[in-house]
DNA sequence: CATACGTGGTA
DNA sequence: TTACCAAGTAT
């Protein structure tokens, strides 16, 4: 790792901010410095690209213009606003944060990164982003871009997958961030990281900070940042039960309030491991086992028929689901023991559903 | 500290 | 298809 002299730091600040003033992106959440706007955008942007976020941000502000309206929203409406963005606990934590703000802070945002970290869903990165952009506090906002940009500029070879490494980067950046324009500085780093200094296809030759990019000057750009790999997703097999009741309505289940896809809606998904089937089970065996499962857990009589469809495959960060589809009819629907409800085709669109459910609908329509 | 937690894009 | 990356936080 190299160190910069005060003169180099000054030159870097000037170069970066001059570029940002001319080439910085015009984004919906950059129209003002309202902490609510900065907060919503920063939560959405966690692990998510700008292009994906823009339409979600516009609609979110339309639905929930203020902290008060967010705090009062029904959860299905909340999840509907987030549907397709992923990491759904983000939006549930946002509502908890909104309520926390109204109850404990008189609706007034704290103005320092240290205090902001106390709020639910706001970690060190988001606290730094809000504090610097909305309140001009000269603190770093160390996200993936900052890790990548500064690891290359200064040839920092600490493993960014380790939580401890954040401290190092915060200390380094704290010495470089300008006290007069910390928010613009942090945003400029992000713009740089998503344009000239991308992970795989950087264009440092034309970068405004080319002269400061030690890794590039040494021809070692792609060696940074150093990051240990994550394990492969674990395979999990499911049966999706496309079941209708006599009225023609769908049987829909709500996911548990914790864990994957919490509180979202899907057709009943039965983990194949929970069916205690033999290794050589046939499709008929699966059908019988699912019917037994429905009777035992839901007190429902399911008359199923197998659908010889290609299974749906869906990969999450840490699990890879393979889902076999099953069609069925449920006789007299007493739903007292069923963790869900029956829904007409028209009402389906009101339910927040994950992408994997979209894939299940698509596969079902494709071949029936 | 290591792991859980979504989705879309690129090679 | 696989592998990896993209404005992280909670536990």
Coordinates of C-alpha atoms (C1' of nucleotides) in Angstrom, one line a residue:
Chain A
X1 CA 0.0 0.0 0.0
X2 CA 1.3 3.5 -0.9
X3 CA 0.7 6.7 1.0
X4 CA -0.2 10.2 -0.5
X5 CA 1.4 13.4 0.5
X6 CA -0.8 16.4 1.5
X7 CA -0.1 17.9 -1.9
X8 CA -1.2 14.7 -3.7
X9 CA -4.3 14.5 -1.6
X10 CA -5.2 18.1 -2.5
X11 CA -4.6 17.4 -6.2
X12 CA -6.7 14.3 -6.1
X13 CA -9.6 16.1 -4.4
X14 CA -9.6 18.9 -7.0
X15 CA -9.3 16.5 -10.0
X16 CA -12.1 14.2 -8.7
X17 CA -14.6 17.0 -7.8
X18 CA -13.9 18.9 -11.0
X19 CA -14.8 15.7 -12.9
X20 CA -17.8 15.1 -10.7
X21 CA -19.1 18.7 -11.4
X22 CA -18.9 18.1 -15.1
X23 CA -19.7 14.4 -15.5
X24 CA -21.5 13.3 -12.3
X25 CA -24.8 11.5 -13.1
X26 CA -28.1 13.3 -12.8
X27 CA -30.1 10.9 -10.6
X28 CA -33.6 11.3 -9.1
X29 CA -32.3 11.3 -5.5
X30 CA -29.7 13.9 -6.3
X31 CA -32.3 16.6 -6.9
X32 CA -32.1 17.7 -3.3
X33 CA -30.4 16.8 0.0
X34 CA -33.5 15.7 1.9
X35 CA -32.4 13.0 4.3
X36 CA -35.5 11.0 3.6
X37 CA -34.7 10.9 -0.1
X38 CA -31.0 10.1 0.5
X39 CA -32.0 7.4 2.9
X40 CA -34.5 5.7 0.6
X41 CA -32.1 5.7 -2.3
X42 CA -29.2 4.4 -0.2
X43 CA -31.2 1.5 1.1
X44 CA -32.4 0.6 -2.4
X45 CA -28.9 0.8 -3.7
X46 CA -27.5 -1.7 -1.3
X47 CA -26.2 -4.6 -3.4
X48 CA -28.3 -3.2 -6.3
X49 CA -27.4 -1.3 -9.4
X50 CA -28.5 2.3 -10.2
X51 CA -30.4 1.3 -13.4
X52 CA -32.5 -1.2 -11.4
X53 CA -33.2 1.2 -8.6
X54 CA -34.5 4.3 -10.6
X55 CA -38.0 3.1 -11.4
X56 CA -38.4 1.6 -7.9
X57 CA -37.3 4.9 -6.3
X58 CA -39.8 7.0 -8.3
X59 CA -42.7 4.8 -7.5
X60 CA -41.7 4.6 -3.8
X61 CA -41.7 8.4 -3.5
X62 CA -45.1 8.4 -5.2
X63 CA -46.5 5.9 -2.7
X64 CA -44.7 7.0 0.4
X65 CA -43.7 10.7 0.0
X66 CA -42.8 11.1 3.7
X67 CA -41.5 9.2 6.7
X68 CA -45.1 9.4 8.1
X69 CA -46.7 7.7 5.2
X70 CA -44.0 5.0 5.2
X71 CA -44.5 4.4 8.9
X72 CA -48.2 3.9 8.4
X73 CA -48.2 1.7 5.3
X74 CA -49.7 -1.8 5.4
X75 CA -47.0 -4.4 5.0
X76 CA -48.3 -6.0 1.8
X77 CA -48.2 -2.5 0.2
X78 CA -44.6 -2.1 1.5
X79 CA -43.5 -5.4 0.1
X80 CA -45.3 -4.6 -3.2
X81 CA -43.2 -1.5 -3.5
X82 CA -40.1 -3.7 -3.1
X83 CA -41.3 -6.6 -5.2
X84 CA -38.5 -7.7 -7.5
X85 CA -35.7 -5.7 -5.7
X86 CA -34.7 -8.6 -3.4
X87 CA -33.3 -8.5 0.1
X88 CA -36.8 -7.8 1.4
X89 CA -35.9 -7.3 5.0
X90 CA -34.5 -4.0 3.8
X91 CA -38.0 -2.5 3.3
X92 CA -39.4 -4.1 6.5
X93 CA -36.5 -2.6 8.4
X94 CA -37.1 0.8 6.7
X95 CA -40.6 0.8 8.2
X96 CA -39.2 -0.1 11.6
X97 CA -36.7 2.7 11.2
X98 CA -39.5 5.2 10.2
X99 CA -41.4 4.3 13.3
X100 CA -38.3 4.5 15.4
X101 CA -37.7 8.0 14.0
X102 CA -41.2 9.2 14.9
X103 CA -41.3 7.5 18.3
X104 CA -37.7 8.2 19.6
X105 CA -36.5 11.1 17.6
X106 CA -39.6 13.3 17.3
X107 CA -39.4 12.7 13.5
X108 CA -36.1 14.5 13.3
X109 CA -33.1 12.8 11.6
X110 CA -29.9 12.7 13.7
X111 CA -27.2 14.5 11.8
X112 CA -24.1 12.4 12.5
X113 CA -23.0 9.0 11.2
X114 CA -22.5 7.7 14.7
X115 CA -26.1 8.5 15.7
X116 CA -27.5 7.3 12.4
X117 CA -25.9 3.9 12.9
X118 CA -28.3 3.5 15.9
X119 CA -31.2 3.4 13.5
X120 CA -32.6 0.0 12.3
X121 CA -31.2 -1.0 8.9
X122 CA -28.6 1.7 8.8
X123 CA -25.0 0.3 9.0
X124 CA -21.7 2.0 8.7
X125 CA -21.9 2.6 4.9
X126 CA -25.4 4.0 4.8
X127 CA -24.8 6.2 7.9
X128 CA -21.7 7.6 6.2
X129 CA -23.6 8.3 3.0
X130 CA -26.5 10.0 4.7
X131 CA -24.3 12.0 7.1
X132 CA -22.0 13.2 4.3
X133 CA -24.6 13.9 1.6
X134 CA -27.5 15.2 3.6
X135 CA -25.6 16.9 6.5
X136 CA -22.1 17.6 5.2
X137 CA -20.3 15.6 7.8
X138 CA -16.8 14.7 6.6
X139 CA -17.1 10.9 7.0
X140 CA -16.3 8.1 4.5
X141 CA -19.1 6.0 3.0
X142 CA -17.3 2.8 2.3
X143 CA -19.2 0.6 -0.2
X144 CA -18.0 -1.8 -2.8
X145 CA -17.0 1.1 -5.1
X146 CA -14.9 2.7 -2.4
X147 CA -13.2 -0.6 -1.7
X148 CA -12.4 -1.1 -5.3
X149 CA -11.4 2.4 -6.2
X150 CA -9.1 3.0 -3.2
X151 CA -7.6 -0.5 -3.3
X152 CA -6.5 0.3 -6.8
X153 CA -5.4 3.9 -6.3
X154 CA -3.3 3.0 -3.3
X155 CA -2.6 -0.7 -3.9
X156 CA -4.3 -1.9 -0.7
X157 CA -4.2 -5.6 -0.6
X158 CA -6.2 -6.3 2.5
X159 CA -9.1 -8.8 1.9
X160 CA -12.3 -6.8 1.6
X161 CA -14.4 -9.8 2.4
X162 CA -13.2 -9.5 6.0
X163 CA -15.2 -7.2 8.2
X164 CA -12.1 -5.9 9.8
X165 CA -10.8 -4.5 6.6
X166 CA -13.5 -1.8 6.6
X167 CA -11.7 0.0 9.5
X168 CA -8.6 0.2 7.4
X169 CA -10.3 1.8 4.4
X170 CA -12.3 4.2 6.7
X171 CA -9.0 5.4 8.2
X172 CA -7.4 5.8 4.8
X173 CA -10.3 7.6 3.2
X174 CA -10.8 9.9 6.3
X175 CA -7.5 11.5 5.5
X176 CA -8.4 12.1 1.9
X177 CA -12.0 13.3 2.1
X178 CA -12.4 17.1 1.8
X179 CA -14.1 18.8 4.7
X180 CA -16.0 21.2 2.5
X181 CA -17.6 18.7 0.1
X182 CA -17.7 15.3 1.7
X183 CA -21.0 14.2 0.1
X184 CA -19.9 15.1 -3.4
X185 CA -16.6 13.3 -2.8
X186 CA -18.3 10.1 -1.7
X187 CA -20.7 10.2 -4.6
X188 CA -17.9 10.9 -7.0
X189 CA -16.1 7.8 -5.8
X190 CA -19.2 5.8 -6.5
X191 CA -19.6 7.3 -10.0
X192 CA -16.0 6.6 -10.7
X193 CA -16.4 3.0 -9.5
X194 CA -19.3 2.4 -11.8
X195 CA -17.8 4.0 -14.8
X196 CA -14.0 4.1 -15.4
X197 CA -13.1 1.9 -12.5
X198 CA -15.4 -1.1 -12.8
X199 CA -14.6 -4.5 -11.5
X200 CA -14.1 -6.4 -14.8
X201 CA -13.8 -3.8 -17.6
X202 CA -12.1 -0.7 -16.2
X203 CA -11.1 2.0 -18.6
X204 CA -8.4 3.6 -16.6
X205 CA -6.6 4.9 -19.6
X206 CA -9.4 7.5 -20.0
X207 CA -10.1 7.9 -16.3
X208 CA -9.9 11.4 -14.8
X209 CA -7.8 10.0 -11.9
X210 CA -5.5 7.9 -14.1
X211 CA -2.4 9.6 -12.8
X212 CA -3.4 8.6 -9.2
X213 CA -4.1 5.0 -10.0
X214 CA -1.0 3.2 -8.8
X215 CA -2.4 -0.3 -9.6
X216 CA -3.1 0.7 -13.2
X217 CA 0.3 2.4 -13.5
X218 CA 1.8 -0.8 -12.4
X219 CA -0.3 -2.9 -14.7
X220 CA -1.9 -4.7 -11.8
X221 CA -5.3 -3.1 -11.8
X222 CA -7.4 -6.3 -12.1
X223 CA -5.6 -7.8 -9.1
X224 CA -7.6 -5.3 -6.9
X225 CA -9.5 -5.5 -4.7
X226 CA -8.4 -8.7 -3.0
X227 CA -11.5 -10.6 -2.0
X228 CA -12.0 -14.2 -0.9
X229 CA -14.6 -16.2 -2.8
X230 CA -18.0 -17.2 -1.5
X231 CA -19.2 -20.8 -1.3
X232 CA -21.5 -22.2 -4.0
X233 CA -25.3 -22.1 -3.5
X234 CA -26.6 -25.3 -1.8
X235 CA -29.1 -27.3 -4.0
X236 CA -32.6 -27.6 -2.5
X237 CA -35.5 -29.5 -4.2
X238 CA -39.1 -28.3 -3.9
X239 CA -42.5 -29.2 -5.3
X240 CA -44.7 -26.3 -6.1
X241 CA -48.4 -27.1 -5.8
X242 CA -50.6 -25.2 -8.2
X243 CA -53.9 -25.9 -6.4
X244 CA -57.4 -24.5 -7.0
X245 CA -60.4 -24.7 -4.8
X246 CA -63.9 -25.4 -6.2
X247 CA -64.6 -21.7 -6.8
X248 CA -61.6 -21.6 -9.2
X249 CA -59.5 -19.5 -6.8
X250 CA -55.8 -20.2 -6.1
X251 CA -54.4 -21.5 -2.9
X252 CA -51.7 -19.1 -1.9
X253 CA -49.3 -19.3 1.1
X254 CA -47.5 -16.5 2.9
X255 CA -43.9 -17.2 3.8
X256 CA -42.9 -17.2 7.5
X257 CA -42.1 -13.8 9.0
X258 CA -38.4 -14.7 9.3
X259 CA -35.9 -16.1 6.9
X260 CA -35.9 -16.3 3.1
X261 CA -38.6 -14.2 1.3
X262 CA -40.2 -13.4 4.6
X263 CA -43.9 -12.5 4.4
X264 CA -44.0 -12.8 0.6
X265 CA -46.6 -14.9 -1.1
X266 CA -46.1 -18.1 -3.2
X267 CA -48.1 -21.1 -4.2
X268 CA -47.6 -23.9 -1.6
X269 CA -43.9 -25.0 -1.8
X270 CA -43.1 -28.3 -0.2
X271 CA -39.5 -29.1 0.4
X272 CA -38.8 -32.6 -1.0
X273 CA -36.7 -33.5 2.0
X274 CA -39.8 -33.0 4.1
X275 CA -41.7 -35.7 2.2
X276 CA -39.4 -38.6 3.3
X277 CA -39.4 -40.2 -0.1
X278 CA -37.2 -43.1 -1.2
X279 CA -34.3 -42.4 -3.5
X280 CA -36.1 -44.1 -6.4
X281 CA -39.5 -42.3 -5.9
X282 CA -41.6 -42.0 -9.0
X283 CA -43.8 -39.0 -9.9
X284 CA -46.8 -40.8 -8.5
X285 CA -45.0 -41.4 -5.2
X286 CA -44.3 -37.6 -5.0
X287 CA -48.0 -36.9 -5.7
X288 CA -49.1 -39.2 -3.0
X289 CA -46.6 -37.9 -0.5
X290 CA -47.7 -34.3 -1.2
X291 CA -51.3 -35.2 -0.7
X292 CA -50.4 -36.8 2.6
X293 CA -48.5 -33.7 3.6
X294 CA -51.5 -31.5 2.7
X295 CA -53.8 -33.7 4.8
X296 CA -51.4 -33.8 7.8
X297 CA -50.2 -30.2 7.9
X298 CA -53.2 -28.3 6.4
X299 CA -56.2 -30.7 6.9
X300 CA -56.8 -30.3 3.2
X301 CA -57.8 -33.0 0.7
X302 CA -55.6 -32.5 -2.3
X303 CA -56.4 -34.4 -5.5
X304 CA -53.3 -33.9 -7.5
X305 CA -52.1 -34.7 -10.9
X306 CA -48.5 -34.5 -12.0
X307 CA -47.4 -32.0 -14.6
X308 CA -44.6 -33.4 -16.8
X309 CA -42.9 -30.0 -16.9
X310 CA -39.3 -29.1 -16.9
X311 CA -38.5 -28.1 -13.3
X312 CA -38.1 -24.4 -12.5
X313 CA -34.5 -23.5 -11.5
X314 CA -33.8 -20.4 -9.4
X315 CA -30.6 -19.4 -7.7
X316 CA -30.3 -17.3 -4.6
X317 CA -27.1 -16.0 -3.0
X318 CA -26.7 -19.2 -1.0
X319 CA -29.4 -21.7 -2.3
X320 CA -30.2 -23.1 -5.7
X321 CA -33.8 -24.3 -5.9
X322 CA -35.1 -26.9 -8.3
X323 CA -38.9 -26.9 -8.3
X324 CA -41.1 -29.5 -9.8
X325 CA -44.6 -28.4 -10.6
X326 CA -47.8 -30.2 -9.5
X327 CA -51.4 -29.3 -10.4
X328 CA -54.2 -30.1 -8.0
X329 CA -57.7 -29.5 -6.9
X330 CA -58.6 -29.0 -3.2
X331 CA -62.1 -30.3 -2.1
X332 CA -64.1 -28.4 0.5
X333 CA -61.7 -25.7 1.5
X334 CA -61.6 -25.3 5.2
X335 CA -58.6 -23.1 5.6
X336 CA -58.4 -23.0 9.4
X337 CA -55.0 -24.8 9.4
X338 CA -53.7 -23.4 6.1
X339 CA -51.1 -20.6 6.4
X340 CA -52.5 -18.6 3.6
X341 CA -55.6 -17.8 1.7
X342 CA -57.5 -18.3 -1.6
X343 CA -57.2 -15.7 -4.2
X344 CA -58.8 -15.1 -7.6
X345 CA -56.8 -14.4 -10.7
X346 CA -57.7 -10.7 -10.4
X347 CA -56.5 -10.5 -6.8
X348 CA -53.2 -12.2 -7.5
X349 CA -51.5 -9.0 -8.6
X350 CA -52.1 -7.4 -5.2
X351 CA -49.9 -9.9 -3.5
X352 CA -46.2 -9.3 -3.2
X353 CA -44.5 -12.3 -4.7
X354 CA -40.8 -13.1 -5.3
X355 CA -39.2 -13.6 -8.7
X356 CA -39.2 -17.4 -8.2
X357 CA -43.0 -17.3 -8.1
X358 CA -43.0 -15.4 -11.5
X359 CA -40.9 -18.2 -12.9
X360 CA -43.4 -20.8 -11.6
X361 CA -46.4 -19.0 -13.2
X362 CA -44.5 -18.8 -16.4
X363 CA -43.6 -22.4 -16.6
X364 CA -47.2 -23.4 -15.7
X365 CA -48.6 -21.3 -18.5
X366 CA -46.0 -22.4 -21.0
X367 CA -47.1 -26.0 -21.2
X368 CA -50.7 -26.4 -20.1
Chain B
dC1 C1' -16.5 -13.3 12.9
dA2 C1' -19.1 -16.1 9.3
dT3 C1' -23.3 -16.6 7.3
dA4 C1' -28.1 -15.4 5.7
dC5 C1' -30.3 -12.6 2.8
dG6 C1' -32.6 -11.5 -3.9
dT7 C1' -32.1 -10.2 -8.3
dG8 C1' -30.1 -8.9 -12.8
dG9 C1' -26.2 -8.6 -15.8
dT10 C1' -21.9 -10.2 -18.0
dA11 C1' -18.3 -13.5 -19.7
Chain C
dT1 C1' -24.8 -23.6 -17.2
dT2 C1' -21.5 -21.8 -14.1
dA3 C1' -19.1 -18.0 -11.9
dC4 C1' -18.9 -13.7 -10.3
dC5 C1' -20.1 -9.0 -9.7
dA6 C1' -23.3 -4.8 -8.0
dA7 C1' -24.3 2.0 -3.7
dG8 C1' -24.6 -3.8 2.8
dT9 C1' -26.9 -5.1 7.3
dA10 C1' -28.4 -8.1 10.9
dT11 C1' -27.3 -11.7 13.8

